[in-house]
XYZ file of C-alpha atoms in Angstrom:
513
model
C 174.313 41.317 35.958
C 173.524 41.694 39.657
C 174.569 45.361 39.482
C 172.213 45.936 36.518
C 169.331 44.241 38.378
C 170.049 46.358 41.446
C 169.968 49.559 39.371
C 166.708 48.502 37.711
C 165.093 47.652 41.048
C 166.349 50.863 42.637
C 164.919 52.859 39.753
C 161.610 51.088 40.076
C 161.498 51.811 43.815
C 162.330 55.496 43.212
C 159.668 55.697 40.501
C 157.169 54.000 42.806
C 158.021 56.362 45.670
C 157.754 59.259 43.248
C 154.318 58.174 42.073
C 153.183 57.695 45.676
C 154.505 61.140 46.579
C 152.686 62.679 43.629
C 149.511 60.867 44.621
C 149.786 62.184 48.165
C 150.317 65.694 46.818
C 147.189 65.331 44.663
C 145.182 64.050 47.625
C 146.455 66.893 49.803
C 145.593 69.397 47.092
C 142.102 67.936 46.722
C 141.638 68.047 50.488
C 142.877 71.636 50.568
C 140.443 72.509 47.788
C 137.519 70.976 49.663
C 138.563 72.347 53.082
C 136.398 75.390 52.557
C 135.253 75.736 56.146
C 137.570 76.756 58.973
C 136.584 75.860 62.553
C 135.251 79.317 63.405
C 131.835 80.889 63.008
C 133.059 83.661 60.698
C 134.215 81.130 58.101
C 131.108 78.980 58.471
C 128.713 81.939 58.214
C 130.503 83.194 55.133
C 130.419 79.871 53.295
C 127.362 77.919 54.475
C 123.969 78.045 52.798
C 121.009 75.885 53.764
C 120.504 73.262 51.021
C 117.345 73.641 48.982
C 116.764 69.888 49.084
C 116.119 70.036 52.818
C 113.600 72.847 52.558
C 111.874 71.071 49.641
C 111.526 67.750 51.484
C 109.170 69.047 54.205
C 108.510 65.728 55.970
C 110.862 63.261 57.635
C 110.799 60.332 60.061
C 112.697 60.181 63.366
C 113.323 56.779 65.031
C 113.945 56.339 68.759
C 114.992 52.718 69.162
C 117.456 51.187 71.557
C 117.851 48.980 74.626
C 115.465 51.316 76.478
C 112.660 49.687 74.446
C 113.183 46.444 76.380
C 111.612 47.564 79.688
C 109.046 49.553 77.618
C 108.205 51.636 80.658
C 108.091 55.373 81.288
C 110.028 56.703 78.310
C 113.404 56.618 76.561
C 114.734 58.206 79.765
C 114.262 54.902 81.599
C 118.058 54.450 81.888
C 118.316 57.762 83.733
C 115.224 57.536 85.880
C 115.858 53.959 87.021
C 118.682 55.439 89.121
C 116.739 58.444 90.476
C 116.227 57.264 94.034
C 115.778 60.515 96.006
C 114.630 63.071 93.424
C 114.084 63.399 89.691
C 116.670 65.695 88.145
C 115.805 67.581 84.981
C 117.891 67.782 81.820
C 119.261 71.020 83.261
C 120.349 69.028 86.340
C 117.973 70.778 88.727
C 115.965 68.649 91.200
C 112.258 68.365 90.469
C 109.897 65.879 92.061
C 111.222 64.717 95.434
C 111.330 61.074 96.385
C 112.106 58.025 94.257
C 111.077 58.218 90.618
C 108.322 55.803 89.524
C 110.789 54.185 87.113
C 113.255 53.593 89.966
C 110.560 51.790 91.953
C 109.312 49.862 88.910
C 112.813 48.669 88.069
C 113.569 47.554 91.611
C 110.293 45.639 91.801
C 110.500 44.101 88.307
C 114.217 43.446 87.773
C 115.813 43.718 91.193
C 118.431 45.904 92.810
C 120.165 48.446 90.545
C 123.556 47.244 91.730
C 122.845 43.720 90.536
C 120.683 44.472 87.501
C 121.675 47.737 85.886
C 120.851 49.279 82.537
C 123.723 47.354 80.929
C 121.790 44.150 81.621
C 118.998 45.149 79.231
C 121.412 45.119 76.309
C 121.615 41.287 75.932
C 117.797 41.290 76.064
C 117.631 43.722 73.135
C 117.618 41.176 70.304
C 115.747 43.007 67.491
C 114.887 39.587 66.092
C 112.091 40.899 63.822
C 113.892 44.016 62.578
C 113.578 44.353 58.801
C 115.121 47.509 57.339
C 113.357 47.016 54.018
C 109.972 46.819 55.720
C 110.672 49.925 57.817
C 111.755 52.017 54.838
C 108.698 50.819 52.919
C 106.461 52.027 55.751
C 108.192 55.409 55.835
C 107.921 55.833 52.060
C 104.224 55.014 52.244
C 103.841 57.750 54.879
C 105.096 60.301 52.358
C 108.314 61.038 54.231
C 111.326 62.118 52.185
C 114.063 61.650 54.786
C 114.772 59.372 57.744
C 116.841 60.101 60.864
C 117.433 57.073 63.110
C 118.905 57.737 66.549
C 122.528 56.631 66.261
C 123.687 57.548 69.777
C 121.217 58.273 72.545
C 122.025 59.527 76.061
C 122.290 55.925 77.250
C 125.672 55.449 75.527
C 124.704 52.447 73.396
C 125.593 52.982 69.729
C 123.081 51.669 67.190
C 125.794 51.113 64.572
C 129.196 49.507 64.055
C 131.345 51.726 66.233
C 135.126 51.950 66.151
C 135.226 53.850 69.442
C 133.043 51.887 71.883
C 132.362 48.224 72.594
C 128.794 49.191 73.549
C 127.345 48.971 70.058
C 124.641 47.030 68.231
C 127.088 44.955 66.178
C 129.096 43.611 69.107
C 126.192 43.389 71.577
C 122.406 43.090 71.665
C 121.027 42.740 68.134
C 124.498 41.862 66.722
C 123.539 43.921 63.647
C 124.511 47.254 62.159
C 121.077 48.802 62.573
C 122.032 52.221 61.232
C 123.995 50.701 58.357
C 121.102 48.487 57.285
C 118.682 51.408 57.355
C 121.088 53.647 55.423
C 121.655 51.015 52.762
C 117.967 50.250 52.286
C 116.859 53.881 52.586
C 119.280 55.058 49.936
C 118.343 52.136 47.696
C 114.735 53.327 47.895
C 115.629 56.968 47.226
C 115.373 58.312 50.769
C 117.621 60.988 52.262
C 119.331 59.476 55.309
C 120.466 61.229 58.471
C 121.619 60.257 61.951
C 121.070 61.813 65.355
C 123.584 62.109 68.186
C 122.382 62.680 71.747
C 125.644 61.421 73.205
C 126.860 64.740 74.680
C 124.413 64.319 77.584
C 125.770 60.874 78.398
C 128.245 62.688 80.642
C 125.508 63.647 83.125
C 122.808 61.156 82.201
C 123.353 58.539 84.905
C 123.100 59.091 88.659
C 126.326 57.898 90.302
C 126.026 56.267 93.714
C 127.904 53.329 95.205
C 124.662 51.393 95.598
C 124.263 51.403 91.790
C 126.332 49.700 89.104
C 126.928 53.135 87.534
C 130.019 53.716 89.696
C 131.687 50.451 88.666
C 134.807 51.473 86.654
C 134.324 48.409 84.457
C 131.277 50.120 82.908
C 132.569 53.712 82.808
C 132.627 53.543 79.001
C 128.834 53.084 79.059
C 127.835 55.147 82.096
C 130.501 57.855 81.428
C 133.652 58.477 83.481
C 132.009 61.306 85.461
C 132.131 61.161 89.250
C 129.261 61.374 91.731
C 128.767 65.140 91.452
C 125.822 65.533 89.070
C 127.009 69.004 88.033
C 130.670 68.146 87.490
C 131.923 69.987 84.375
C 132.427 67.864 81.281
C 135.985 66.563 81.293
C 138.415 66.964 78.406
C 138.632 63.171 78.295
C 134.893 62.862 77.687
C 134.786 65.691 75.145
C 137.518 63.874 73.221
C 135.404 60.694 73.426
C 132.428 62.644 72.084
C 134.525 64.047 69.239
C 135.997 60.676 68.240
C 132.605 59.012 68.370
C 130.914 61.715 66.277
C 133.698 61.801 63.684
C 133.542 58.004 63.441
C 129.791 58.245 62.767
C 130.320 60.932 60.119
C 133.199 59.221 58.342
C 131.695 55.739 58.155
C 128.053 56.535 57.328
C 128.269 59.866 55.464
C 124.891 61.077 56.759
C 123.031 63.719 54.753
C 121.713 65.180 58.015
C 123.429 65.265 61.404
C 120.932 66.018 64.181
C 122.228 67.077 67.594
C 120.337 67.036 70.875
C 120.334 69.773 73.490
C 123.406 69.145 75.682
C 125.869 70.013 72.949
C 124.579 73.583 73.413
C 126.039 74.023 76.912
C 129.170 76.177 77.460
C 131.364 73.118 78.130
C 131.228 72.184 74.425
C 131.700 75.724 73.105
C 134.998 75.123 71.315
C 133.745 71.864 69.769
C 130.693 73.311 68.030
C 132.401 75.259 65.206
C 134.978 72.493 65.007
C 132.422 69.739 64.328
C 130.420 71.965 61.948
C 133.519 72.752 59.869
C 134.587 69.088 59.874
C 131.191 67.843 58.716
C 130.622 70.551 56.110
C 134.075 69.948 54.643
C 133.273 66.234 54.527
C 130.123 67.082 52.597
C 132.250 68.883 50.005
C 134.571 65.886 49.874
C 131.583 63.581 49.303
C 130.179 65.943 46.670
C 126.894 66.652 48.437
C 125.251 69.338 50.545
C 124.752 68.298 54.152
C 122.698 69.633 57.048
C 123.184 70.042 60.799
C 120.050 70.279 62.952
C 120.446 71.803 66.400
C 118.049 73.158 69.021
C 119.964 76.196 70.348
C 118.103 75.115 73.455
C 118.517 78.075 75.791
C 120.900 80.334 73.870
C 122.343 80.730 70.367
C 124.983 78.018 70.628
C 125.112 77.683 66.834
C 124.778 81.175 65.282
C 121.823 81.772 62.990
C 122.540 80.684 59.441
C 125.187 78.104 60.363
C 122.771 75.207 61.006
C 119.062 74.504 60.540
C 117.184 75.347 63.727
C 115.136 72.542 65.302
C 112.284 72.940 67.794
C 111.375 70.019 70.043
C 107.625 69.465 70.413
C 106.978 73.081 69.474
C 106.314 75.405 66.550
C 106.748 79.023 65.526
C 103.920 81.589 65.502
C 104.968 83.069 62.138
C 107.223 82.759 59.104
C 110.945 82.258 59.572
C 112.745 83.121 56.361
C 115.535 80.669 57.114
C 114.497 76.974 56.996
C 113.678 75.345 60.327
C 112.217 72.114 61.666
C 109.883 70.791 64.343
C 110.632 67.396 65.812
C 107.770 65.696 67.594
C 106.578 62.172 68.288
C 103.502 60.216 67.351
C 103.537 59.331 71.038
C 102.173 61.982 73.382
C 103.993 60.518 76.369
C 107.166 58.988 74.959
C 109.619 58.897 72.077
C 110.449 55.207 72.518
C 107.946 52.373 72.635
C 106.251 51.932 76.006
C 103.339 49.642 76.871
C 101.113 52.624 77.735
C 102.011 54.561 74.569
C 99.401 57.227 73.715
C 99.294 58.200 70.054
C 98.361 61.582 68.681
C 95.759 61.620 65.911
C 96.713 61.714 62.248
C 94.458 64.785 61.943
C 96.477 66.783 64.481
C 99.763 65.712 62.888
C 98.626 66.706 59.388
C 97.575 70.072 60.852
C 101.042 70.414 62.366
C 102.659 69.608 59.021
C 100.553 72.189 57.196
C 101.077 74.910 59.815
C 104.842 74.298 59.909
C 105.269 74.219 56.117
C 103.298 77.479 55.742
C 105.958 79.082 57.972
C 108.913 77.679 55.966
C 109.544 74.672 58.207
C 109.806 70.886 58.045
C 108.189 68.254 60.262
C 110.333 65.435 61.660
C 107.914 62.867 63.093
C 109.124 60.183 65.487
C 108.159 56.515 65.645
C 108.959 54.171 68.520
C 109.500 50.537 67.463
C 109.247 47.626 69.899
C 112.389 45.915 71.161
C 111.829 43.019 68.748
C 112.054 45.385 65.772
C 108.371 45.683 64.864
C 106.628 49.028 64.400
C 103.309 48.870 66.299
C 100.161 48.722 64.209
C 98.647 51.914 65.617
C 101.764 53.896 64.676
C 101.775 52.378 61.186
C 98.114 53.257 60.718
C 98.787 56.908 61.578
C 101.727 57.011 59.153
C 99.584 55.519 56.393
C 96.789 58.042 57.024
C 99.316 60.864 56.668
C 100.583 59.211 53.477
C 97.068 58.984 52.043
C 96.557 62.697 52.742
C 99.858 63.541 51.050
C 98.967 61.395 48.017
C 96.049 63.736 47.436
C 97.432 67.019 48.732
C 101.209 66.670 48.536
C 101.550 69.254 45.761
C 100.633 71.891 48.374
C 103.445 70.656 50.641
C 106.487 69.317 48.766
C 108.771 71.791 46.947
C 106.602 74.727 48.031
C 107.584 78.115 49.399
C 106.017 80.289 52.064
C 103.713 83.045 50.816
C 103.360 86.707 51.816
C 101.556 85.619 54.978
C 101.458 82.144 56.538
C 97.703 82.254 57.073
C 94.674 83.610 58.860
C 92.155 82.534 61.454
C 91.352 82.731 65.159
C 93.672 80.027 66.517
C 97.050 81.197 67.778
C 100.074 78.910 67.933
C 102.344 78.919 70.976
C 106.052 79.473 70.464
C 109.086 77.516 71.634
C 110.326 74.106 72.762
C 107.786 71.812 74.475
C 104.860 74.146 73.753
C 102.703 71.815 71.642
C 100.578 70.756 74.616
C 99.372 74.354 74.994
C 97.973 74.547 71.461
C 94.260 74.340 70.705
C 92.762 72.506 67.739
C 92.314 74.420 64.489
C 88.925 75.443 63.085
C 87.387 75.812 59.630
C 88.300 79.513 59.732
C 91.990 78.709 60.180
C 93.664 78.777 56.774
C 97.310 78.309 55.825
C 99.052 79.288 52.574
C 101.852 77.832 50.488
C 102.885 78.599 46.917
C 104.555 76.954 43.949
C 104.974 78.645 40.553
C 101.665 80.207 39.520
C 99.741 78.194 42.129
C 98.720 79.485 45.534
C 97.414 76.898 47.986
C 94.891 77.875 50.640
C 94.649 75.014 53.128
C 91.568 74.904 55.333
C 92.565 73.185 58.579
C 89.025 71.833 59.096
C 86.030 71.567 56.787
C 84.152 74.874 57.154
C 80.534 74.992 58.312
C 77.944 75.226 55.562
C 80.427 74.135 52.866
C 81.433 77.776 52.359
C 84.489 79.862 53.135
C 85.617 83.485 53.007
C 89.389 83.893 52.701
C 90.046 87.409 53.919
C 93.722 87.528 52.936
C 92.692 87.202 49.272
C 90.222 90.099 49.220
C 90.917 92.912 46.723
C 91.274 95.467 49.518
C 93.677 93.303 51.518
C 97.419 94.066 51.305
C 98.139 90.439 50.355
C 95.334 90.046 47.807
C 95.218 93.434 46.090
C 97.615 92.512 43.251
C 96.383 88.954 42.666
C 94.648 87.865 39.483
C 92.759 84.704 40.419
C 91.875 82.599 37.378
C 90.430 79.455 38.916
C 89.950 77.562 42.180
C 90.058 73.800 42.571
C 89.558 71.591 45.638
C 92.214 68.868 45.605
C 90.715 65.399 45.786
C 87.371 66.595 44.402
C 85.803 66.898 40.931
C 83.470 69.677 42.045
C 83.521 72.851 39.998
C 84.252 75.694 42.376
C 82.647 79.062 41.723
C 84.198 82.017 43.513
C 83.802 85.746 43.935
C 86.722 88.057 44.656
C 85.290 90.785 46.882
C 87.020 93.669 48.584
C 87.000 91.891 51.937
C 87.568 88.252 50.856
C 87.751 85.543 48.249
C 84.292 84.123 48.758
C 83.253 80.545 47.934
C 79.605 79.757 48.664
C 79.689 76.043 47.833
C 82.770 73.829 48.183
C 80.895 70.714 47.102
C 81.411 67.449 48.942
C 83.953 67.176 51.721
C 87.329 65.929 50.461
C 88.961 63.564 52.928
C 88.993 63.687 56.711
C 91.827 66.124 57.399
C 93.000 69.527 56.143
C 91.444 70.512 52.805
C 93.420 72.204 50.030
C 92.205 74.829 47.602
C 94.483 75.138 44.574
C 94.270 78.724 43.329
C 95.637 79.403 39.841
C 97.010 82.903 39.361
């Protein structure tokens, strides 16, 4: 009897092991099937295509929120500049303004010596007691945004999610909440596309290391980075491995639709990691059954080859059409990305103009908000978001799901090119017009209301290369019931009376072809 039981049990164990082995083989086969991307640019270029959903979305929200909102002074670079005692070093690690930074002096006066009260000491003060993910997502939906990218890891080293690689995270410290997780859950429940940004690569060189600061204390090396006192010390293999583990943890546990990288990942030190992380993330997208996107700045050289990621410009635009999708990231705040007490907001008018100009050139706008440390979004920022949303409620058909036309537009105002160029741009005029198209509709968007309620659109004249083959059937002003009469001349599509002004911002003519 015992022998029979033994044989039965042995058979069961063998069968169980067999089934487990078969299951592992199936999983391995599935993984092999989805492992389409190899960690080299040739493989990624051959297989990657920008998802249409990203290009169709056009407008997203960026969120800079972390412990740096507690002092609410200077900018989100407070943690760096509070240790700049002799000069202010740029992101490229070159010395700029000599003498102690204003943030260094402010911190010393307000909170005390940087050895006794360091950046780490703001984290317990970052309570986020009024943070409501549902309210935030509701605000962003009302703005007309289609996707949301919260900062998951900023340069400061504090993770805004439940991290398996660092104790310095929002679940174990500060808010004691999974901020990213709550936003992802609520955003997806409300139909939003959810992404995450990682700025962590620069953590290596973010903090100034001197013995008179707490940044050299080995107890906090996992927050302030293990780098030594040499500001230009090459990134160590240890730290690059930390960056990899932290990024993979973020990808695996939150399955972001968009992964946005900041500038420092572009430096030569991370060269071998760039195709590796792209292949890993794109293969994960296949495993999850969805198309995913990497945003990167290619800050001062082509770190990610064209066509392998979606190019992102910080506080800047392009002067013309780029046939591959691209994105501008900018902030409502002129002077900061995170909340500061002297925050200066841009106008909704200028931001709508940016959106229109960018979309006409095949781009998206990622617009940043800076919540307060308690988790509230300031009223002035909300009001700007709602004004943009109102404009999109009326004119969104000329933005969402559109394509660029034969030319992006016409008019006297030129747009500067490149990162951090937005401050050089002049305001648009009533003669500045931008085009988008969808099906048999062409949209001519007047950036300001033209003088005399009349407009001549030169690009649509019969003798113009863009207008010569067009058959214009009707013209309608979105948001208005006025009947628009028009005359297609050799030199322009001429409208002598637009009727009453529609709204306060850019004005859209829907042209049926």
